[in-house]
Amino acid sequence: MTKIYQISKAAQIILFIFFPVFIFGQKNISESLAKYMEAQVKVNDFSGTVLVTKNGSVLLKKAYGLADYEWNIKNTIDTKFQLASVTKQFTATAILQLIDNRKLSLNDHLSKFFPDYPKADSVTIHMLLSHSSGLALGFKEIALSSMSVDSAYSQIKKIPYEFSPGTKTEYSNIGYYLLAKIIEKVSGEKYEVFLRKNIFEKAGMKNTGVSNNDSIILKKAKIYCRTEKGFMHNPYINWKINIGHDGIYSTVEDLALWDKALYGTTILSTEMKKLMFTPYSSENWGYGFIINPFYNHGHQLIAHDGGFFGTMTSFNRFTDDKIFVTVLSNNESFSYIIGYGLSAIALQKEVELPYKHYQTKIDTTVYDKYVGKYGNFEIVKIEGRLYYNSLEMELLPESETKFFRADNNDRTIEFIEDKSGICNAVVLTKGGVKETVKRNN
């Protein structure tokens, strides 16, 4: 779920003229979903495709924006998008298939396949799958280089571990890169060939594959990064190296076929699915997915997001509700937040439509009464500015009590005062979904 974040320049200091619009009642879920996406396009310039289904029936399926900015070619529902870290679930599936066929074991050590890799005797397949190996997050500079596969492996081996294998959990792209290479060693086939034969073809995913730097792929969207100067092409990515954790492209319709396949046993046995969907840490990582109840109201969620240089993706399965939500973007739109809002609408929650946020001048002495700990985060004041969790993210005022994050206008925080003027709670808004968090005593 590697994300490429950008801190946007401060908005013009003028009074905001766009006001929140609320969706009440959810009498027509499809209409509400459509209105939400129309606002995402108008306000946040979303480009990509969206699919929301419930019990197999389509609630929203639509394409927005452009697949090619130079030629003004629009995205269509069958436009292919890079999946970024949504790729991981397919890598995990391939590993579990090999385990089910007794060609691998979760207890196998990395040294069995790569004896020259540092600490390889201490790392197991389970650790690689569950992000508990201690391997570092990623190797961005190597992935953007033109070096050979062997040279890349030699360089990746030099990247130090973040912690001793098995002692805690931290997200790792390197772990899934190594899993892809293990698939090749054990199966005797190229990663892309194994996935095509054992996953994509079996699920009927005819518009899904693994990227390379040579093939012409019909109806594949170009990718654009957001900068202060506007949209720019994403940099060169070496797809011979950037595999396992990234590399797969697909369409929203193919991902719906994949969602359907995961309810059956054509791709994975019941035993292997149980292994995949079990959370193995406090962070709730399963194998290739995060497993987490939605809003803590019993809506079981199996999901994964992705992001890498212009690509932003979100894949969400509400297995108790039989709701599927996926968002694919080629212009660095915040798909994971859009997916969060769409999911809430599908679950008939109250959702605020996106609106333009404008920074305004206020008396910054009011910041003092906002400083404190709320739930699992902290609001701090540093040199006359307000921040969410130390210097993690500056909060920009749109009123005396309401602020938006400098990196993302779809995330706001509003400070709530009691009758005596003491701030004792905040309302967090993410993708239009509101949550009240009380101040810690």
Short mmCIF file of C-alpha atoms in Angstrom, two decimals:
data_model
loop_
_atom_site.label_atom_id
_atom_site.label_comp_id
_atom_site.label_asym_id
_atom_site.label_seq_id
_atom_site.Cartn_x
_atom_site.Cartn_y
_atom_site.Cartn_z
CA MET A 1 0.00 0.00 0.00
CA THR A 2 2.82 2.29 -0.66
CA LYS A 3 1.49 5.79 -1.11
CA ILE A 4 3.14 8.74 -2.86
CA TYR A 5 1.89 11.79 -1.02
CA GLN A 6 2.22 15.43 -1.98
CA ILE A 7 1.64 18.46 0.25
CA SER A 8 -0.31 20.94 -1.81
CA LYS A 9 0.48 24.65 -1.63
CA ALA A 10 -1.72 26.68 0.65
CA ALA A 11 -5.03 27.60 -0.90
CA GLN A 12 -5.95 31.21 -1.50
CA ILE A 13 -6.77 33.03 1.72
CA ILE A 14 -10.38 33.86 0.98
CA LEU A 15 -13.66 33.02 2.62
CA PHE A 16 -14.91 29.63 1.51
CA ILE A 17 -17.97 29.80 -0.68
CA PHE A 18 -18.71 26.14 -1.10
CA PHE A 19 -20.62 24.55 1.76
CA PRO A 20 -20.93 20.88 2.70
CA VAL A 21 -23.84 19.03 1.22
CA PHE A 22 -25.10 16.01 3.11
CA ILE A 23 -26.64 12.82 1.89
CA PHE A 24 -29.50 11.81 4.18
CA GLY A 25 -31.58 8.71 4.22
CA GLN A 26 -29.87 6.89 1.35
CA LYS A 27 -33.25 6.08 -0.27
CA ASN A 28 -31.49 5.59 -3.56
CA ILE A 29 -28.00 4.23 -2.98
CA SER A 30 -27.05 4.24 -6.66
CA GLU A 31 -28.06 7.88 -7.02
CA SER A 32 -26.11 8.82 -3.91
CA LEU A 33 -23.02 6.97 -5.16
CA ALA A 34 -23.28 8.78 -8.51
CA LYS A 35 -23.63 12.20 -6.84
CA TYR A 36 -20.63 11.48 -4.64
CA MET A 37 -18.47 10.63 -7.65
CA GLU A 38 -19.71 13.65 -9.60
CA ALA A 39 -18.49 15.79 -6.72
CA GLN A 40 -15.15 13.94 -6.65
CA VAL A 41 -14.68 14.75 -10.33
CA LYS A 42 -15.76 18.39 -9.99
CA VAL A 43 -13.92 19.17 -6.76
CA ASN A 44 -10.90 16.83 -6.80
CA ASP A 45 -10.49 16.14 -10.54
CA PHE A 46 -10.84 12.38 -10.14
CA SER A 47 -9.74 10.32 -13.14
CA GLY A 48 -10.31 6.58 -13.27
CA THR A 49 -13.00 3.95 -12.93
CA VAL A 50 -15.30 2.91 -10.10
CA LEU A 51 -17.40 -0.18 -9.44
CA VAL A 52 -19.74 -0.80 -6.50
CA THR A 53 -21.82 -3.98 -6.27
CA LYS A 54 -24.07 -5.60 -3.69
CA ASN A 55 -25.09 -9.24 -3.89
CA GLY A 56 -23.70 -9.23 -7.43
CA SER A 57 -25.94 -6.36 -8.57
CA VAL A 58 -24.25 -3.21 -9.85
CA LEU A 59 -24.91 -0.06 -7.81
CA LEU A 60 -22.39 2.08 -9.69
CA LYS A 61 -20.11 1.30 -12.60
CA LYS A 62 -18.62 4.28 -14.36
CA ALA A 63 -15.47 5.75 -15.89
CA TYR A 64 -14.32 9.34 -15.37
CA GLY A 65 -11.55 11.54 -16.68
CA LEU A 66 -8.91 10.77 -19.25
CA ALA A 67 -6.80 7.75 -20.11
CA ASP A 68 -4.53 9.95 -22.23
CA TYR A 69 -4.22 13.65 -21.47
CA GLU A 70 -2.28 14.48 -24.66
CA TRP A 71 -4.88 12.99 -26.98
CA ASN A 72 -7.90 13.76 -24.80
CA ILE A 73 -8.91 10.09 -24.79
CA LYS A 74 -11.48 9.32 -22.12
CA ASN A 75 -11.33 6.46 -19.65
CA THR A 76 -13.88 3.73 -20.33
CA ILE A 77 -15.15 0.99 -18.06
CA ASP A 78 -12.75 -1.48 -19.71
CA THR A 79 -9.70 0.77 -19.40
CA LYS A 80 -6.82 -1.10 -17.79
CA PHE A 81 -5.05 0.44 -14.78
CA GLN A 82 -1.94 -0.43 -12.84
CA LEU A 83 -2.95 -1.88 -9.48
CA ALA A 84 0.15 -0.95 -7.45
CA SER A 85 -0.01 -2.82 -4.11
CA VAL A 86 -3.38 -4.42 -4.85
CA THR A 87 -0.99 -6.78 -6.68
CA LYS A 88 0.03 -8.31 -3.34
CA GLN A 89 -3.15 -10.37 -2.96
CA PHE A 90 -2.39 -12.17 -6.23
CA THR A 91 1.18 -12.89 -5.16
CA ALA A 92 -0.12 -14.24 -1.84
CA THR A 93 -2.67 -16.39 -3.70
CA ALA A 94 0.03 -17.92 -5.89
CA ILE A 95 2.13 -18.75 -2.82
CA LEU A 96 -0.88 -20.36 -1.10
CA GLN A 97 -1.60 -22.42 -4.22
CA LEU A 98 1.96 -23.77 -4.08
CA ILE A 99 1.52 -24.52 -0.37
CA ASP A 100 -1.77 -26.31 -1.07
CA ASN A 101 0.05 -28.40 -3.69
CA ARG A 102 2.75 -29.23 -1.10
CA LYS A 103 5.47 -27.51 -3.07
CA LEU A 104 5.99 -24.96 -0.28
CA SER A 105 5.44 -24.63 3.45
CA LEU A 106 4.65 -21.55 5.51
CA ASN A 107 7.56 -22.60 7.73
CA ASP A 108 10.07 -22.75 4.87
CA HIS A 109 12.91 -20.31 5.38
CA LEU A 110 14.12 -17.76 2.88
CA SER A 111 17.51 -19.50 2.92
CA LYS A 112 15.94 -22.50 1.15
CA PHE A 113 15.50 -20.33 -1.94
CA PHE A 114 18.04 -17.53 -1.45
CA PRO A 115 20.84 -18.80 0.81
CA ASP A 116 22.92 -15.68 0.08
CA TYR A 117 20.27 -13.27 1.43
CA PRO A 118 21.16 -11.71 4.80
CA LYS A 119 19.41 -13.31 7.82
CA ALA A 120 17.71 -15.73 5.41
CA ASP A 121 17.69 -18.48 8.07
CA SER A 122 15.53 -16.26 10.29
CA VAL A 123 12.82 -15.38 7.75
CA THR A 124 9.91 -17.70 6.92
CA ILE A 125 7.30 -17.64 4.16
CA HIS A 126 4.71 -16.75 6.81
CA MET A 127 6.76 -13.71 7.83
CA LEU A 128 7.04 -12.54 4.23
CA LEU A 129 3.29 -12.90 3.70
CA SER A 130 2.27 -11.23 6.97
CA HIS A 131 4.76 -8.30 6.91
CA SER A 132 6.61 -9.57 9.97
CA SER A 133 9.95 -10.33 8.30
CA GLY A 134 11.68 -7.07 9.26
CA LEU A 135 12.52 -6.39 5.62
CA ALA A 136 12.38 -2.73 4.67
CA LEU A 137 9.41 -1.02 3.07
CA GLY A 138 10.75 -0.73 -0.45
CA PHE A 139 13.38 0.01 -3.05
CA LYS A 140 11.96 2.93 -5.00
CA GLU A 141 15.24 4.13 -6.52
CA ILE A 142 16.07 0.62 -7.74
CA ALA A 143 12.58 0.16 -9.21
CA LEU A 144 13.03 3.41 -11.17
CA SER A 145 16.41 2.37 -12.54
CA SER A 146 17.25 0.48 -15.72
CA MET A 147 19.51 -2.04 -13.98
CA SER A 148 19.25 -5.77 -14.68
CA VAL A 149 17.30 -8.23 -12.57
CA ASP A 150 20.49 -9.69 -11.09
CA SER A 151 21.98 -6.28 -10.31
CA ALA A 152 18.72 -5.20 -8.66
CA TYR A 153 18.70 -8.29 -6.44
CA SER A 154 22.29 -7.60 -5.42
CA GLN A 155 21.36 -4.05 -4.44
CA ILE A 156 18.17 -5.05 -2.61
CA LYS A 157 20.18 -7.53 -0.51
CA LYS A 158 22.15 -4.59 0.87
CA ILE A 159 19.08 -2.81 2.24
CA PRO A 160 19.17 -3.30 6.03
CA TYR A 161 16.36 -4.90 8.01
CA GLU A 162 14.06 -2.62 10.01
CA PHE A 163 13.85 -5.06 12.94
CA SER A 164 14.68 -8.65 13.84
CA PRO A 165 12.51 -11.07 11.83
CA GLY A 166 9.35 -12.14 13.62
CA THR A 167 9.55 -9.59 16.46
CA LYS A 168 6.92 -7.15 15.16
CA THR A 169 5.02 -6.07 12.05
CA GLU A 170 5.84 -3.40 9.47
CA TYR A 171 4.64 -3.19 5.88
CA SER A 172 7.24 -4.45 3.40
CA ASN A 173 7.33 -4.36 -0.39
CA ILE A 174 10.66 -6.20 -0.40
CA GLY A 175 8.98 -9.18 1.23
CA TYR A 176 6.51 -9.50 -1.64
CA TYR A 177 9.23 -8.92 -4.23
CA LEU A 178 11.01 -11.95 -2.76
CA LEU A 179 7.77 -13.95 -2.76
CA ALA A 180 7.45 -13.35 -6.51
CA LYS A 181 10.95 -14.66 -7.02
CA ILE A 182 10.15 -17.70 -4.86
CA ILE A 183 7.10 -18.42 -7.06
CA GLU A 184 9.42 -18.52 -10.06
CA LYS A 185 11.97 -20.76 -8.36
CA VAL A 186 9.42 -23.27 -7.07
CA SER A 187 7.12 -23.40 -10.11
CA GLY A 188 9.82 -23.16 -12.76
CA GLU A 189 7.71 -20.56 -14.56
CA LYS A 190 7.88 -16.80 -14.90
CA TYR A 191 5.81 -14.93 -12.33
CA GLU A 192 3.47 -13.54 -14.98
CA VAL A 193 2.96 -16.95 -16.61
CA PHE A 194 2.15 -18.68 -13.32
CA LEU A 195 -0.40 -16.02 -12.37
CA ARG A 196 -2.02 -16.06 -15.80
CA LYS A 197 -2.45 -19.85 -15.86
CA ASN A 198 -3.41 -20.40 -12.22
CA ILE A 199 -5.35 -17.26 -11.31
CA PHE A 200 -6.38 -14.92 -14.14
CA GLU A 201 -7.58 -17.56 -16.62
CA LYS A 202 -9.37 -19.58 -13.94
CA ALA A 203 -11.22 -16.47 -12.72
CA GLY A 204 -12.07 -15.36 -16.27
CA MET A 205 -9.95 -12.19 -15.92
CA LYS A 206 -9.20 -11.62 -19.61
CA ASN A 207 -8.12 -7.99 -19.16
CA THR A 208 -5.58 -8.62 -16.40
CA GLY A 209 -1.87 -9.26 -16.65
CA VAL A 210 1.60 -8.35 -15.43
CA SER A 211 3.24 -5.26 -16.91
CA ASN A 212 6.52 -5.19 -18.76
CA ASN A 213 8.43 -2.43 -20.51
CA ASP A 214 8.00 -3.79 -24.03
CA SER A 215 4.47 -5.01 -24.76
CA ILE A 216 1.73 -2.82 -26.19
CA ILE A 217 -1.32 -3.27 -23.97
CA LEU A 218 -4.58 -2.16 -25.56
CA LYS A 219 -6.79 0.26 -23.61
CA LYS A 220 -4.21 0.77 -20.85
CA ALA A 221 -4.36 4.18 -19.20
CA LYS A 222 -1.32 6.40 -19.07
CA ILE A 223 -0.33 7.47 -15.58
CA TYR A 224 0.02 11.06 -14.37
CA CYS A 225 1.46 12.53 -11.18
CA ARG A 226 0.12 15.70 -9.55
CA THR A 227 2.64 18.48 -9.03
CA GLU A 228 2.49 22.17 -8.19
CA LYS A 229 2.91 22.80 -11.93
CA GLY A 230 0.03 20.50 -12.86
CA PHE A 231 -0.10 16.93 -14.10
CA MET A 232 3.09 15.28 -15.32
CA HIS A 233 3.94 11.82 -16.67
CA ASN A 234 4.99 9.30 -14.07
CA PRO A 235 8.67 8.31 -14.26
CA TYR A 236 10.03 5.20 -15.95
CA ILE A 237 9.37 2.08 -13.86
CA ASN A 238 11.41 -1.06 -14.43
CA TRP A 239 8.76 -3.79 -14.49
CA LYS A 240 11.36 -6.55 -14.57
CA ILE A 241 12.17 -5.56 -10.99
CA ASN A 242 9.02 -3.98 -9.62
CA ILE A 243 7.04 -7.22 -9.26
CA GLY A 244 5.32 -9.16 -6.50
CA HIS A 245 4.29 -6.09 -4.54
CA ASP A 246 3.33 -4.19 -7.73
CA GLY A 247 3.17 -4.83 -11.46
CA ILE A 248 -0.32 -6.18 -12.21
CA TYR A 249 -2.80 -4.22 -14.33
CA SER A 250 -6.54 -4.88 -14.47
CA THR A 251 -10.04 -3.42 -14.91
CA VAL A 252 -12.82 -2.89 -12.37
CA GLU A 253 -14.89 -5.61 -14.05
CA ASP A 254 -12.05 -8.12 -13.83
CA LEU A 255 -11.58 -7.24 -10.16
CA ALA A 256 -15.28 -7.95 -9.62
CA LEU A 257 -14.69 -11.41 -11.14
CA TRP A 258 -11.80 -11.83 -8.72
CA ASP A 259 -13.99 -10.81 -5.79
CA LYS A 260 -16.56 -13.41 -6.88
CA ALA A 261 -13.88 -16.09 -7.24
CA LEU A 262 -12.74 -15.50 -3.67
CA TYR A 263 -16.15 -16.65 -2.40
CA GLY A 264 -15.62 -20.01 -4.09
CA THR A 265 -12.85 -22.60 -4.15
CA THR A 266 -11.81 -22.57 -7.82
CA ILE A 267 -8.71 -20.51 -7.06
CA LEU A 268 -8.07 -21.23 -3.38
CA SER A 269 -9.27 -24.04 -1.15
CA THR A 270 -11.29 -23.25 1.96
CA GLU A 271 -8.25 -24.02 4.10
CA MET A 272 -6.00 -21.65 2.15
CA LYS A 273 -8.61 -18.86 2.23
CA LYS A 274 -8.83 -19.21 5.99
CA LEU A 275 -5.06 -18.71 6.17
CA MET A 276 -5.24 -15.70 3.84
CA PHE A 277 -8.06 -13.95 5.71
CA THR A 278 -6.73 -14.46 9.25
CA PRO A 279 -5.20 -11.34 10.87
CA TYR A 280 -1.75 -12.11 12.26
CA SER A 281 -0.92 -8.91 14.13
CA SER A 282 -2.40 -5.90 15.87
CA GLU A 283 -2.24 -4.17 12.47
CA ASN A 284 -4.61 -6.88 11.17
CA TRP A 285 -2.45 -8.03 8.28
CA GLY A 286 -3.50 -11.30 6.70
CA TYR A 287 -1.80 -12.64 3.58
CA GLY A 288 -2.01 -9.99 0.84
CA PHE A 289 -4.95 -8.29 2.58
CA ILE A 290 -5.79 -6.28 5.65
CA ILE A 291 -8.68 -7.71 7.64
CA ASN A 292 -10.55 -5.11 9.64
CA PRO A 293 -14.12 -4.45 10.83
CA PHE A 294 -15.58 -1.34 9.20
CA TYR A 295 -16.66 1.43 11.61
CA ASN A 296 -16.54 -1.18 14.40
CA HIS A 297 -20.15 -2.06 13.61
CA GLY A 298 -19.63 -5.63 12.48
CA HIS A 299 -19.10 -4.96 8.79
CA GLN A 300 -16.26 -7.35 8.09
CA LEU A 301 -13.81 -5.82 5.61
CA ILE A 302 -11.13 -7.58 3.57
CA ALA A 303 -9.18 -4.97 1.65
CA HIS A 304 -6.00 -3.53 0.21
CA ASP A 305 -5.02 -0.16 -1.23
CA GLY A 306 -2.20 0.80 -3.53
CA GLY A 307 -0.28 3.81 -4.71
CA PHE A 308 2.86 4.45 -6.75
CA PHE A 309 3.66 7.52 -8.88
CA GLY A 310 0.23 8.55 -10.13
CA THR A 311 -1.41 5.17 -9.63
CA MET A 312 -3.88 5.03 -6.73
CA THR A 313 -6.11 2.00 -6.16
CA SER A 314 -8.55 0.63 -3.60
CA PHE A 315 -10.04 -2.86 -3.31
CA ASN A 316 -12.70 -3.52 -0.64
CA ARG A 317 -14.77 -6.66 0.10
CA PHE A 318 -17.48 -6.49 2.77
CA THR A 319 -17.98 -10.22 3.01
CA ASP A 320 -20.90 -10.21 5.49
CA ASP A 321 -22.77 -7.58 3.46
CA LYS A 322 -21.72 -8.98 0.05
CA ILE A 323 -20.63 -5.48 -0.96
CA PHE A 324 -17.68 -4.91 -3.30
CA VAL A 325 -16.08 -1.50 -3.87
CA THR A 326 -13.09 -0.81 -6.10
CA VAL A 327 -11.59 2.48 -7.29
CA LEU A 328 -8.76 2.72 -9.84
CA SER A 329 -7.09 6.04 -10.67
CA ASN A 330 -4.40 7.10 -13.12
CA ASN A 331 -3.92 10.69 -11.87
CA GLU A 332 -3.05 10.20 -8.20
CA SER A 333 -6.59 10.74 -6.96
CA PHE A 334 -6.99 9.47 -3.40
CA SER A 335 -8.74 6.22 -4.33
CA TYR A 336 -8.49 4.77 -0.84
CA ILE A 337 -10.41 7.72 0.63
CA ILE A 338 -12.94 7.69 -2.22
CA GLY A 339 -13.39 3.96 -1.63
CA TYR A 340 -14.00 4.70 2.04
CA GLY A 341 -16.74 7.19 1.20
CA LEU A 342 -18.37 4.93 -1.39
CA SER A 343 -18.33 2.03 1.06
CA ALA A 344 -20.09 4.12 3.67
CA ILE A 345 -22.80 5.10 1.18
CA ALA A 346 -23.26 1.47 0.14
CA LEU A 347 -23.66 0.62 3.83
CA GLN A 348 -26.22 3.44 4.11
CA LYS A 349 -24.14 5.68 6.35
CA GLU A 350 -24.41 9.47 6.37
CA VAL A 351 -21.77 10.94 4.06
CA GLU A 352 -20.72 14.51 3.30
CA LEU A 353 -20.13 15.35 -0.35
CA PRO A 354 -16.70 16.72 -1.30
CA TYR A 355 -16.49 20.50 -1.43
CA LYS A 356 -13.81 23.12 -2.06
CA HIS A 357 -11.77 24.05 1.01
CA TYR A 358 -10.20 27.49 1.27
CA GLN A 359 -7.74 28.61 3.90
CA THR A 360 -8.78 31.67 5.84
CA LYS A 361 -7.00 33.90 8.35
CA ILE A 362 -7.98 33.43 11.98
CA ASP A 363 -6.64 34.43 15.37
CA THR A 364 -4.08 31.68 15.98
CA THR A 365 -4.26 32.13 19.75
CA VAL A 366 -7.31 29.83 19.62
CA TYR A 367 -4.90 27.02 18.72
CA ASP A 368 -3.87 26.78 22.37
CA LYS A 369 -7.22 25.37 23.47
CA TYR A 370 -7.15 22.77 20.68
CA VAL A 371 -3.78 21.30 21.65
CA GLY A 372 -4.04 17.90 23.30
CA LYS A 373 -4.52 14.17 22.82
CA TYR A 374 -7.66 12.78 21.21
CA GLY A 375 -8.08 9.03 20.95
CA ASN A 376 -4.89 7.70 19.32
CA PHE A 377 -3.64 11.00 17.88
CA GLU A 378 -2.37 14.34 19.12
CA ILE A 379 -2.88 17.95 18.07
CA VAL A 380 0.18 20.15 18.58
CA LYS A 381 1.07 23.78 18.02
CA ILE A 382 4.52 24.53 16.63
CA GLU A 383 5.67 28.05 15.78
CA GLY A 384 2.14 29.37 15.47
CA ARG A 385 0.92 26.52 13.27
CA LEU A 386 -1.38 23.61 14.10
CA TYR A 387 -0.36 20.05 13.30
CA TYR A 388 -1.86 16.59 13.39
CA ASN A 389 0.57 14.27 15.23
CA SER A 390 3.60 16.54 15.65
CA LEU A 391 4.99 17.57 12.24
CA GLU A 392 3.19 14.77 10.38
CA MET A 393 0.61 17.04 8.76
CA GLU A 394 -0.24 20.73 9.01
CA LEU A 395 -3.87 21.66 9.57
CA LEU A 396 -5.10 24.69 7.60
CA PRO A 397 -8.09 26.69 8.90
CA GLU A 398 -11.23 27.12 6.84
CA SER A 399 -12.99 28.59 9.89
CA GLU A 400 -12.08 29.23 13.50
CA THR A 401 -13.02 25.67 14.47
CA LYS A 402 -12.69 23.63 11.28
CA PHE A 403 -9.42 22.68 9.55
CA PHE A 404 -8.39 20.63 6.53
CA ARG A 405 -5.22 18.64 6.07
CA ALA A 406 -2.65 20.32 3.86
CA ASP A 407 -2.19 17.12 1.83
CA ASN A 408 -5.82 16.18 1.33
CA ASN A 409 -9.00 18.24 1.25
CA ASP A 410 -11.17 15.17 1.82
CA ARG A 411 -9.88 14.90 5.39
CA THR A 412 -10.95 17.54 7.90
CA ILE A 413 -11.02 18.04 11.65
CA GLU A 414 -13.53 20.19 13.52
CA PHE A 415 -13.03 21.15 17.17
CA ILE A 416 -16.14 20.95 19.36
CA GLU A 417 -16.44 23.19 22.42
CA ASP A 418 -18.72 22.77 25.43
CA LYS A 419 -20.78 25.60 26.95
CA SER A 420 -17.77 26.84 28.92
CA GLY A 421 -15.67 27.16 25.76
CA ILE A 422 -13.47 24.13 26.47
CA CYS A 423 -12.66 21.89 23.51
CA ASN A 424 -13.54 18.36 24.62
CA ALA A 425 -13.97 16.54 21.30
CA VAL A 426 -13.27 16.67 17.58
CA VAL A 427 -15.16 15.51 14.52
CA LEU A 428 -12.87 13.80 12.02
CA THR A 429 -14.08 13.59 8.43
CA LYS A 430 -12.48 11.18 5.96
CA GLY A 431 -13.94 10.95 2.48
CA GLY A 432 -17.13 12.48 3.84
CA VAL A 433 -17.50 9.96 6.68
CA LYS A 434 -17.65 11.59 10.11
CA GLU A 435 -16.33 10.23 13.39
CA THR A 436 -16.45 11.96 16.78
CA VAL A 437 -13.38 11.48 18.97
CA LYS A 438 -13.33 12.64 22.57
CA ARG A 439 -10.37 14.41 24.12
CA ASN A 440 -8.30 12.25 26.47
CA ASN A 441 -8.42 13.24 30.14
#
